[in-house]
Amino acid sequence: MTFGEAYDLFCISLSPLYGDREGSTIARYMIEDLFSKSFWSEDTLSKDEEKLLKNSIGRLLSYEPWQYIGGYADFYGFKIKVNCSVLIPRPEKEELVYLALDIIRKEDLKSVLDIGTGSGIIPITIAKKTLGLELFGLDISQGAIETARENGILLNTKVNFMGMDFLIQDNWVSLPKVDLVVSNPPYIGQDEKRDIEANVLNFEPHTALFVNSDTMEFYRAISYFVSQYQDTGCKVMVEINSKYGKEVCEIFRKAGLKSIALIKDMQEKDRFVIAEK
């Protein structure tokens, strides 16, 4: 079997589940990420590669995300490592990075802290698109921190990644003072699990997706951290559940933050809140 024929087999197998267009896109990524081959290659698969091919098709048909199977995801023009310890980056996160880069350049900011960094792609992308910034990322998951450090090496960037439970306030004294705090924290309520697709619910890390009972827990913590532990002028930028834009703005207001703005994403949903100490 050639890699071109393997691509065709992927397409045929995935079409009933994903449709022709998405199935062919996944098939192309699978050939590239699993075998480092072009999907039109006429090179022949080895026996072990044929086994990997069949195993991967089975995993895809069980709704496992293709990014986890291939081990990589695309983000902001970069290829990053992903696994079940980290979320697969969504388009909204690219928008968050775009907004962050815009404010970094306009305000000539020099340092950024990413809370709940996951794969580390927010500070890593900022590092790739700017010069001379101090960049920090923290996450409660050791698996996420290890993946973030691997991505930092992969993309030749310098980011200080730290393993930490941000919700424990005693930890905050060890965190740096920065010009910008950015975060895409867990914000999906437990009651929303029934609306989550199987490929997300069954495979992506729940600690990075769901809050326990208080949907505003992380936003309260972030706003208090900025207002009490950061210097005047520190900016904060967070991604939010589109249902709770006004609530997050009110939390930031009560914490004493100013210049609060609620920003829509490309789908015209309330998605980001920006503020300043």
PDB file of N, CA and C in Angstrom, residues 74-78 89-101 122 239 272:
ATOM      1  N   ASP A  74      -2.263  22.515  14.667  1.00  0.00           N
ATOM      2  CA  ASP A  74      -1.810  23.764  14.061  1.00  0.00           C
ATOM      3  C   ASP A  74      -2.371  24.939  14.844  1.00  0.00           C
ATOM      4  N   PHE A  75      -1.522  25.946  15.074  1.00  0.00           N
ATOM      5  CA  PHE A  75      -1.971  27.133  15.794  1.00  0.00           C
ATOM      6  C   PHE A  75      -1.161  28.334  15.333  1.00  0.00           C
ATOM      7  N   TYR A  76      -1.840  29.334  14.823  1.00  0.00           N
ATOM      8  CA  TYR A  76      -1.219  30.598  14.435  1.00  0.00           C
ATOM      9  C   TYR A  76      -0.063  30.387  13.455  1.00  0.00           C
ATOM     10  N   GLY A  77      -0.196  29.362  12.625  1.00  0.00           N
ATOM     11  CA  GLY A  77       0.835  29.070  11.641  1.00  0.00           C
ATOM     12  C   GLY A  77       1.946  28.177  12.141  1.00  0.00           C
ATOM     13  N   PHE A  78       1.851  27.732  13.391  1.00  0.00           N
ATOM     14  CA  PHE A  78       2.862  26.858  13.972  1.00  0.00           C
ATOM     15  C   PHE A  78       2.269  25.466  14.227  1.00  0.00           C
ATOM     16  N   PRO A  89      -6.101  23.477  20.842  1.00  0.00           N
ATOM     17  CA  PRO A  89      -6.410  24.905  20.709  1.00  0.00           C
ATOM     18  C   PRO A  89      -7.507  25.190  19.701  1.00  0.00           C
ATOM     19  N   ARG A  90      -8.435  26.068  20.100  1.00  0.00           N
ATOM     20  CA  ARG A  90      -9.557  26.465  19.252  1.00  0.00           C
ATOM     21  C   ARG A  90      -9.257  27.793  18.549  1.00  0.00           C
ATOM     22  N   PRO A  91     -10.050  28.110  17.537  1.00  0.00           N
ATOM     23  CA  PRO A  91      -9.864  29.396  16.846  1.00  0.00           C
ATOM     24  C   PRO A  91      -9.978  30.597  17.783  1.00  0.00           C
ATOM     25  N   GLU A  92     -10.833  30.479  18.821  1.00  0.00           N
ATOM     26  CA  GLU A  92     -10.985  31.599  19.756  1.00  0.00           C
ATOM     27  C   GLU A  92      -9.667  31.923  20.460  1.00  0.00           C
ATOM     28  N   LYS A  93      -8.852  30.888  20.711  1.00  0.00           N
ATOM     29  CA  LYS A  93      -7.569  31.146  21.361  1.00  0.00           C
ATOM     30  C   LYS A  93      -6.645  31.914  20.433  1.00  0.00           C
ATOM     31  N   GLU A  94      -6.729  31.655  19.132  1.00  0.00           N
ATOM     32  CA  GLU A  94      -5.950  32.451  18.186  1.00  0.00           C
ATOM     33  C   GLU A  94      -6.378  33.916  18.245  1.00  0.00           C
ATOM     34  N   GLU A  95      -7.691  34.142  18.380  1.00  0.00           N
ATOM     35  CA  GLU A  95      -8.181  35.512  18.508  1.00  0.00           C
ATOM     36  C   GLU A  95      -7.656  36.163  19.786  1.00  0.00           C
ATOM     37  N   LEU A  96      -7.588  35.385  20.871  1.00  0.00           N
ATOM     38  CA  LEU A  96      -7.063  35.897  22.133  1.00  0.00           C
ATOM     39  C   LEU A  96      -5.597  36.308  21.971  1.00  0.00           C
ATOM     40  N   VAL A  97      -4.818  35.490  21.283  1.00  0.00           N
ATOM     41  CA  VAL A  97      -3.415  35.818  21.047  1.00  0.00           C
ATOM     42  C   VAL A  97      -3.296  37.059  20.171  1.00  0.00           C
ATOM     43  N   TYR A  98      -4.147  37.158  19.163  1.00  0.00           N
ATOM     44  CA  TYR A  98      -4.137  38.334  18.293  1.00  0.00           C
ATOM     45  C   TYR A  98      -4.389  39.608  19.107  1.00  0.00           C
ATOM     46  N   LEU A  99      -5.381  39.558  19.995  1.00  0.00           N
ATOM     47  CA  LEU A  99      -5.684  40.712  20.837  1.00  0.00           C
ATOM     48  C   LEU A  99      -4.521  41.027  21.771  1.00  0.00           C
ATOM     49  N   ALA A 100      -3.917  39.971  22.314  1.00  0.00           N
ATOM     50  CA  ALA A 100      -2.785  40.165  23.220  1.00  0.00           C
ATOM     51  C   ALA A 100      -1.615  40.815  22.491  1.00  0.00           C
ATOM     52  N   LEU A 101      -1.305  40.325  21.310  1.00  0.00           N
ATOM     53  CA  LEU A 101      -0.200  40.905  20.536  1.00  0.00           C
ATOM     54  C   LEU A 101      -0.472  42.360  20.177  1.00  0.00           C
ATOM     55  N   ILE A 122       0.015  30.056  24.067  1.00  0.00           N
ATOM     56  CA  ILE A 122      -0.170  31.508  24.134  1.00  0.00           C
ATOM     57  C   ILE A 122       1.175  32.220  24.334  1.00  0.00           C
ATOM     58  N   GLU A 239     -10.411  34.924  28.221  1.00  0.00           N
ATOM     59  CA  GLU A 239     -11.473  34.350  27.401  1.00  0.00           C
ATOM     60  C   GLU A 239     -12.592  33.910  28.334  1.00  0.00           C
ATOM     61  N   PHE A 272     -14.327  37.786  25.078  1.00  0.00           N
ATOM     62  CA  PHE A 272     -13.134  38.243  25.786  1.00  0.00           C
ATOM     63  C   PHE A 272     -13.472  39.451  26.643  1.00  0.00           C
TER      64      PHE A 272
END
